[in-house]
PDB file of C-alpha atoms in Angstrom:
ATOM      1  CA  MET E   1      15.526   6.115  18.829  1.00 60.00           C
ATOM      2  CA  MET E   2      17.925   7.077  15.903  1.00 65.00           C
ATOM      3  CA  LYS E   3      15.578   7.205  12.583  1.00 66.00           C
ATOM      4  CA  ILE E   4      17.524   6.450   9.295  1.00 74.00           C
ATOM      5  CA  SER E   5      16.023   7.063   5.755  1.00 70.00           C
ATOM      6  CA  ILE E   6      16.425   4.362   3.487  1.00 72.00           C
ATOM      7  CA  ASP E   7      16.213   3.851  -0.189  1.00 70.00           C
ATOM      8  CA  TYR E   8      16.170   0.099  -2.041  1.00 69.00           C
ATOM      9  CA  ASP E   9      15.481  -1.704  -4.718  1.00 73.00           C
ATOM     10  CA  LEU E  10      12.469  -4.209  -3.804  1.00 70.00           C
ATOM     11  CA  LYS E  11      13.104  -6.584  -6.800  1.00 73.00           C
ATOM     12  CA  PHE E  12      16.764  -6.764  -5.580  1.00 78.00           C
ATOM     13  CA  LEU E  13      15.880  -7.640  -2.288  1.00 74.00           C
ATOM     14  CA  LEU E  14      13.045 -10.050  -3.433  1.00 74.00           C
ATOM     15  CA  ASP E  15      15.778 -11.856  -5.632  1.00 76.00           C
ATOM     16  CA  LYS E  16      18.144 -12.350  -2.410  1.00 82.00           C
ATOM     17  CA  VAL E  17      15.618 -13.632  -0.356  1.00 80.00           C
ATOM     18  CA  LEU E  18      13.547 -16.192  -3.424  1.00 81.00           C
ATOM     19  CA  ASP E  19      16.773 -16.913  -5.212  1.00 84.00           C
ATOM     20  CA  PRO E  20      18.025 -19.496  -2.613  1.00 86.00           C
ATOM     21  CA  LEU E  21      14.462 -21.137  -1.777  1.00 82.00           C
ATOM     22  CA  PHE E  22      13.869 -21.453  -5.712  1.00 84.00           C
ATOM     23  CA  LYS E  23      17.393 -23.075  -5.901  1.00 87.00           C
ATOM     24  CA  LYS E  24      16.841 -25.135  -2.925  1.00 85.00           C
ATOM     25  CA  TYR E  25      14.009 -27.166  -5.172  1.00 85.00           C
ATOM     26  CA  GLY E  26      15.938 -26.702  -8.362  1.00 86.00           C
ATOM     27  CA  LEU E  27      13.480 -24.230 -10.035  1.00 84.00           C
ATOM     28  CA  GLU E  28      14.267 -21.493 -12.766  1.00 85.00           C
ATOM     29  CA  TYR E  29      12.027 -18.409 -12.495  1.00 82.00           C
ATOM     30  CA  GLU E  30      11.734 -15.106 -13.608  1.00 82.00           C
ATOM     31  CA  PHE E  31       9.893 -11.882 -12.277  1.00 78.00           C
ATOM     32  CA  HIS E  32       6.912 -10.745 -14.309  1.00 73.00           C
ATOM     33  CA  SER E  33       6.148  -7.918 -11.854  1.00 67.00           C
ATOM     34  CA  LEU E  34       7.098  -7.446  -8.280  1.00 63.00           C
ATOM     35  CA  ALA E  35       3.456  -9.599  -7.370  1.00 67.00           C
ATOM     36  CA  GLU E  36       4.000 -12.240 -10.464  1.00 74.00           C
ATOM     37  CA  ILE E  37       6.661 -14.515 -10.746  1.00 80.00           C
ATOM     38  CA  GLY E  38       6.801 -17.420 -13.736  1.00 79.00           C
ATOM     39  CA  ILE E  39       8.005 -20.477 -13.073  1.00 82.00           C
ATOM     40  CA  LYS E  40       9.931 -22.695 -15.816  1.00 82.00           C
ATOM     41  CA  GLY E  41       8.390 -26.330 -15.989  1.00 78.00           C
ATOM     42  CA  SER E  42       5.701 -27.991 -13.905  1.00 79.00           C
ATOM     43  CA  PRO E  43       7.105 -28.553 -10.447  1.00 81.00           C
ATOM     44  CA  SER E  44       5.332 -31.515  -8.704  1.00 82.00           C
ATOM     45  CA  PRO E  45       2.636 -30.535  -5.941  1.00 79.00           C
ATOM     46  CA  GLN E  46       4.560 -31.742  -2.993  1.00 84.00           C
ATOM     47  CA  VAL E  47       7.840 -29.248  -4.414  1.00 82.00           C
ATOM     48  CA  MET E  48       4.946 -26.374  -4.933  1.00 81.00           C
ATOM     49  CA  ASN E  49       3.908 -27.191  -1.297  1.00 81.00           C
ATOM     50  CA  ASP E  50       7.182 -27.334   0.414  1.00 84.00           C
ATOM     51  CA  LEU E  51       8.043 -23.957  -1.202  1.00 83.00           C
ATOM     52  CA  GLN E  52       4.948 -22.537   0.301  1.00 81.00           C
ATOM     53  CA  GLU E  53       5.682 -23.705   3.446  1.00 85.00           C
ATOM     54  CA  ASP E  54       9.224 -21.963   3.133  1.00 84.00           C
ATOM     55  CA  LEU E  55       7.858 -18.883   2.084  1.00 81.00           C
ATOM     56  CA  SER E  56       5.085 -18.723   4.605  1.00 82.00           C
ATOM     57  CA  ALA E  57       8.119 -18.619   7.102  1.00 83.00           C
ATOM     58  CA  LEU E  58       9.072 -15.407   5.186  1.00 80.00           C
ATOM     59  CA  GLY E  59       5.581 -13.631   5.206  1.00 81.00           C
ATOM     60  CA  ILE E  60       5.232 -14.375   1.476  1.00 79.00           C
ATOM     61  CA  THR E  61       2.237 -16.373   0.285  1.00 76.00           C
ATOM     62  CA  ILE E  62       1.147 -18.125  -3.128  1.00 74.00           C
ATOM     63  CA  ILE E  63      -1.891 -16.816  -4.602  1.00 68.00           C
ATOM     64  CA  ASN E  64      -3.342 -20.082  -6.433  1.00 63.00           C
ATOM     65  CA  ASP E  65      -6.704 -18.803  -7.060  1.00 70.00           C
ATOM     66  CA  HIS E  66      -6.033 -16.242 -10.418  1.00 78.00           C
ATOM     67  CA  LYS E  67      -9.139 -13.938  -9.331  1.00 84.00           C
ATOM     68  CA  HIS E  68      -7.727 -13.302  -6.149  1.00 83.00           C
ATOM     69  CA  GLY E  69      -4.639 -12.837  -7.378  1.00 84.00           C
ATOM     70  CA  LEU E  70      -6.142 -10.264  -9.997  1.00 89.00           C
ATOM     71  CA  VAL E  71      -7.318  -8.192  -7.031  1.00 90.00           C
ATOM     72  CA  GLN E  72      -4.229  -8.146  -5.227  1.00 88.00           C
ATOM     73  CA  LYS E  73      -2.802  -6.508  -8.446  1.00 90.00           C
ATOM     74  CA  ILE E  74      -5.357  -4.497  -9.061  1.00 93.00           C
ATOM     75  CA  LYS E  75      -5.320  -3.252  -5.371  1.00 92.00           C
ATOM     76  CA  LYS E  76      -1.279  -2.458  -6.039  1.00 90.00           C
ATOM     77  CA  ALA E  77      -2.289  -0.659  -9.052  1.00 91.00           C
ATOM     78  CA  ILE E  78      -4.365   1.834  -7.466  1.00 92.00           C
ATOM     79  CA  THR E  79      -1.856   2.479  -4.525  1.00 90.00           C
ATOM     80  CA  THR E  80       0.958   3.139  -7.069  1.00 89.00           C
ATOM     81  CA  TYR E  81      -1.564   5.481  -8.933  1.00 90.00           C
ATOM     82  CA  LEU E  82      -2.841   7.241  -5.961  1.00 88.00           C
ATOM     83  CA  VAL E  83       0.829   7.262  -4.400  1.00 85.00           C
ATOM     84  CA  ASP E  84       2.967   8.032  -7.427  1.00 80.00           C
ATOM     85  CA  GLY E  85       0.872  11.033  -8.568  1.00 70.00           C
ATOM     86  CA  GLU E  86      -0.436   9.125 -11.650  1.00 64.00           C
ATOM     87  CA  ALA E  87      -4.037  10.933 -10.116  1.00 59.00           C
ATOM     88  CA  VAL E  88      -3.248  13.942 -10.905  1.00 61.00           C
ATOM     89  CA  LYS E  89      -1.718  13.124 -14.582  1.00 71.00           C
ATOM     90  CA  ASP E  90      -4.254  12.790 -17.854  1.00 75.00           C
ATOM     91  CA  VAL E  91      -4.873   9.328 -17.270  1.00 82.00           C
ATOM     92  CA  LYS E  92      -8.143   7.976 -15.917  1.00 88.00           C
ATOM     93  CA  LEU E  93      -7.923   5.528 -13.057  1.00 90.00           C
ATOM     94  CA  SER E  94     -10.215   3.203 -15.334  1.00 92.00           C
ATOM     95  CA  THR E  95      -7.442   3.627 -18.565  1.00 92.00           C
ATOM     96  CA  TYR E  96      -4.510   3.118 -16.105  1.00 92.00           C
ATOM     97  CA  LEU E  97      -6.185  -0.329 -14.295  1.00 93.00           C
ATOM     98  CA  ALA E  98      -6.797  -1.623 -17.950  1.00 92.00           C
ATOM     99  CA  ASP E  99      -3.273  -0.901 -18.847  1.00 91.00           C
ATOM    100  CA  THR E 100      -1.648  -2.003 -15.842  1.00 90.00           C
ATOM    101  CA  CYS E 101      -3.337  -5.247 -15.428  1.00 91.00           C
ATOM    102  CA  ASN E 102      -4.022  -6.205 -19.167  1.00 90.00           C
ATOM    103  CA  TYR E 103      -7.734  -6.715 -18.639  1.00 91.00           C
ATOM    104  CA  SER E 104     -10.754  -4.534 -19.609  1.00 92.00           C
ATOM    105  CA  TYR E 105     -11.769  -2.428 -16.774  1.00 94.00           C
ATOM    106  CA  ALA E 106     -15.317  -4.025 -17.137  1.00 94.00           C
ATOM    107  CA  HIS E 107     -13.801  -7.324 -16.159  1.00 92.00           C
ATOM    108  CA  LEU E 108     -11.445  -6.022 -13.547  1.00 94.00           C
ATOM    109  CA  SER E 109     -14.555  -4.030 -12.005  1.00 94.00           C
ATOM    110  CA  SER E 110     -16.793  -7.275 -12.272  1.00 92.00           C
ATOM    111  CA  THR E 111     -13.908  -9.512 -10.744  1.00 91.00           C
ATOM    112  CA  PHE E 112     -13.049  -6.950  -7.887  1.00 92.00           C
ATOM    113  CA  SER E 113     -16.747  -7.098  -6.728  1.00 92.00           C
ATOM    114  CA  GLU E 114     -17.431 -11.077  -6.979  1.00 89.00           C
ATOM    115  CA  VAL E 115     -13.844 -11.377  -4.735  1.00 86.00           C
ATOM    116  CA  THR E 116     -14.568  -8.694  -2.336  1.00 88.00           C
ATOM    117  CA  TYR E 117     -18.092  -7.968  -2.436  1.00 90.00           C
ATOM    118  CA  SER E 118     -17.150  -4.452  -2.810  1.00 91.00           C
ATOM    119  CA  SER E 119     -16.137  -2.173  -5.705  1.00 93.00           C
ATOM    120  CA  ILE E 120     -13.429  -0.810  -7.069  1.00 94.00           C
ATOM    121  CA  GLU E 121     -14.745   2.458  -6.633  1.00 95.00           C
ATOM    122  CA  ASN E 122     -15.247   2.122  -2.694  1.00 94.00           C
ATOM    123  CA  PHE E 123     -11.801   0.826  -2.449  1.00 94.00           C
ATOM    124  CA  VAL E 124     -10.603   3.758  -4.020  1.00 94.00           C
ATOM    125  CA  ILE E 125     -12.104   6.078  -1.544  1.00 94.00           C
ATOM    126  CA  LEU E 126     -10.861   4.062   1.332  1.00 93.00           C
ATOM    127  CA  LYS E 127      -7.231   4.454  -0.397  1.00 93.00           C
ATOM    128  CA  LYS E 128      -7.481   7.921  -0.802  1.00 93.00           C
ATOM    129  CA  ILE E 129      -8.490   8.739   2.802  1.00 94.00           C
ATOM    130  CA  GLU E 130      -5.724   6.214   4.147  1.00 92.00           C
ATOM    131  CA  VAL E 131      -3.374   8.226   1.865  1.00 92.00           C
ATOM    132  CA  ALA E 132      -4.717  11.477   2.700  1.00 93.00           C
ATOM    133  CA  LYS E 133      -4.177  10.592   6.411  1.00 92.00           C
ATOM    134  CA  LYS E 134      -0.598  10.276   5.891  1.00 90.00           C
ATOM    135  CA  TYR E 135      -0.195  13.266   4.133  1.00 91.00           C
ATOM    136  CA  LEU E 136      -1.952  15.143   6.996  1.00 91.00           C
ATOM    137  CA  ASN E 137       0.333  13.564   9.548  1.00 89.00           C
ATOM    138  CA  THR E 138       3.127  14.821   8.268  1.00 86.00           C
ATOM    139  CA  GLY E 139       1.713  18.518   8.410  1.00 78.00           C
ATOM    140  CA  ASN E 140       3.904  19.326   5.216  1.00 84.00           C
ATOM    141  CA  TYR E 141       0.930  19.662   2.874  1.00 89.00           C
ATOM    142  CA  THR E 142      -1.887  22.257   2.796  1.00 91.00           C
ATOM    143  CA  LEU E 143      -5.215  20.709   2.108  1.00 92.00           C
ATOM    144  CA  THR E 144      -5.279  21.927  -1.394  1.00 93.00           C
ATOM    145  CA  GLU E 145      -1.823  20.138  -2.094  1.00 92.00           C
ATOM    146  CA  ILE E 146      -2.994  17.040  -0.745  1.00 92.00           C
ATOM    147  CA  ALA E 147      -6.758  17.122  -2.625  1.00 91.00           C
ATOM    148  CA  HIS E 148      -4.993  17.730  -6.036  1.00 89.00           C
ATOM    149  CA  LYS E 149      -2.303  14.798  -5.111  1.00 88.00           C
ATOM    150  CA  LEU E 150      -5.059  12.678  -4.992  1.00 89.00           C
ATOM    151  CA  GLY E 151      -6.786  13.924  -8.046  1.00 87.00           C
ATOM    152  CA  TYR E 152      -9.734  15.595  -6.197  1.00 90.00           C
ATOM    153  CA  SER E 153     -11.649  18.345  -7.948  1.00 89.00           C
ATOM    154  CA  SER E 154     -11.765  20.401  -4.912  1.00 92.00           C
ATOM    155  CA  VAL E 155     -10.870  20.811  -1.314  1.00 93.00           C
ATOM    156  CA  ALA E 156     -14.838  20.496  -0.471  1.00 94.00           C
ATOM    157  CA  HIS E 157     -14.744  16.853  -2.153  1.00 94.00           C
ATOM    158  CA  LEU E 158     -11.821  15.925  -0.116  1.00 93.00           C
ATOM    159  CA  SER E 159     -13.313  17.197   3.045  1.00 94.00           C
ATOM    160  CA  ASN E 160     -16.705  15.585   2.601  1.00 94.00           C
ATOM    161  CA  GLN E 161     -15.439  12.227   1.672  1.00 94.00           C
ATOM    162  CA  PHE E 162     -12.988  12.343   4.490  1.00 93.00           C
ATOM    163  CA  LYS E 163     -15.589  13.387   6.941  1.00 94.00           C
ATOM    164  CA  ASN E 164     -18.035  10.322   5.019  1.00 94.00           C
ATOM    165  CA  THR E 165     -15.352   7.696   6.090  1.00 92.00           C
ATOM    166  CA  THR E 166     -13.491   8.738   9.212  1.00 91.00           C
ATOM    167  CA  GLY E 167     -16.477  10.798  10.922  1.00 93.00           C
ATOM    168  CA  LEU E 168     -14.100  13.826  11.614  1.00 91.00           C
ATOM    169  CA  SER E 169     -13.020  16.619   8.924  1.00 93.00           C
ATOM    170  CA  PRO E 170      -9.456  17.001   7.921  1.00 92.00           C
ATOM    171  CA  THR E 171      -8.587  20.446   9.814  1.00 91.00           C
ATOM    172  CA  LEU E 172      -9.985  18.229  12.908  1.00 92.00           C
ATOM    173  CA  TYR E 173      -7.974  15.118  12.111  1.00 91.00           C
ATOM    174  CA  ARG E 174      -4.692  17.117  11.904  1.00 90.00           C
ATOM    175  CA  GLU E 175      -5.507  19.031  14.887  1.00 90.00           C
ATOM    176  CA  ILE E 176      -5.910  15.908  16.622  1.00 89.00           C
ATOM    177  CA  ILE E 177      -2.637  14.672  15.764  1.00 87.00           C
ATOM    178  CA  ARG E 178      -0.649  17.886  16.005  1.00 86.00           C
ATOM    179  CA  GLN E 179      -2.222  17.677  19.727  1.00 88.00           C
ATOM    180  CA  LYS E 180      -1.079  14.313  20.292  1.00 86.00           C
ATOM    181  CA  LYS E 181       2.422  14.784  18.810  1.00 82.00           C
ATOM    182  CA  GLU E 182       2.661  17.707  21.461  1.00 83.00           C
ATOM    183  CA  SER E 183       1.383  15.660  24.278  1.00 83.00           C
ATOM    184  CA  ASP E 184       3.797  12.478  23.279  1.00 78.00           C
ATOM    185  CA  GLN E 185       6.701  15.089  23.500  1.00 79.00           C
ATOM    186  CA  LEU E 186       5.826  16.429  26.591  1.00 80.00           C
ATOM    187  CA  ARG E 187       5.918  13.395  27.993  1.00 79.00           C
ATOM    188  CA  LYS E 188       8.965  12.148  26.280  1.00 77.00           C
ATOM    189  CA  ARG E 189      10.839  15.458  27.972  1.00 73.00           C
ATOM    190  CA  GLU E 190       9.065  14.756  31.243  1.00 70.00           C
ATOM    191  CA  TYR E 191      10.433  11.175  31.465  1.00 69.00           C
ATOM    192  CA  THR E 192      13.993  12.227  30.210  1.00 70.00           C
ATOM    193  CA  GLN E 193      14.014  15.132  33.060  1.00 66.00           C
ATOM    194  CA  ILE E 194      13.141  12.626  35.691  1.00 66.00           C
ATOM    195  CA  ASP E 195      15.486   9.887  34.382  1.00 61.00           C
ATOM    196  CA  ASN E 196      18.431  12.900  34.506  1.00 63.00           C
ATOM    197  CA  GLU E 197      17.181  13.739  38.347  1.00 61.00           C
ATOM    198  CA  ASN E 198      17.603   9.898  39.025  1.00 58.00           C
TER     199      ASN E 198
END
């Protein structure tokens, strides 16, 4: 299997997908963000229902509930905060979320808990561990670098949260991934050798 790296403009891709659908129903629209679109006028319930069916076929869901929509916006903002390196800048998460979502952090926190029955803080921990796993999988970063990227005060802090969440230390997790990759490569070489012999 050949692997290629790609770079893409998500807004451009969405526009290409959505534009024909909105034109189909005679709707004018504009992006407010990648997760929020403004539709001009007041489309009928039937039009919105038909549009939702067409969008569902593309794996796109219209979120009608404001609170659920806000929670999705919070989750995306947290992911951006962690993955794009905002966590290591002089910007507190609470400030970043308030600025990004245009609500006070208290309102965001309350809405998040009401909808998910969990807290923003718990979601942040789970997301940090998810991102840490990706960094560990690549093998390109030391634990010190990963801790810094995710805004941990120390490697010990990262290690404790990682173990509490996964049951494994980051070092053991990385070793398991390394062994699995070696095993997969060995198996692939054996299959290639068998194919060549046949």
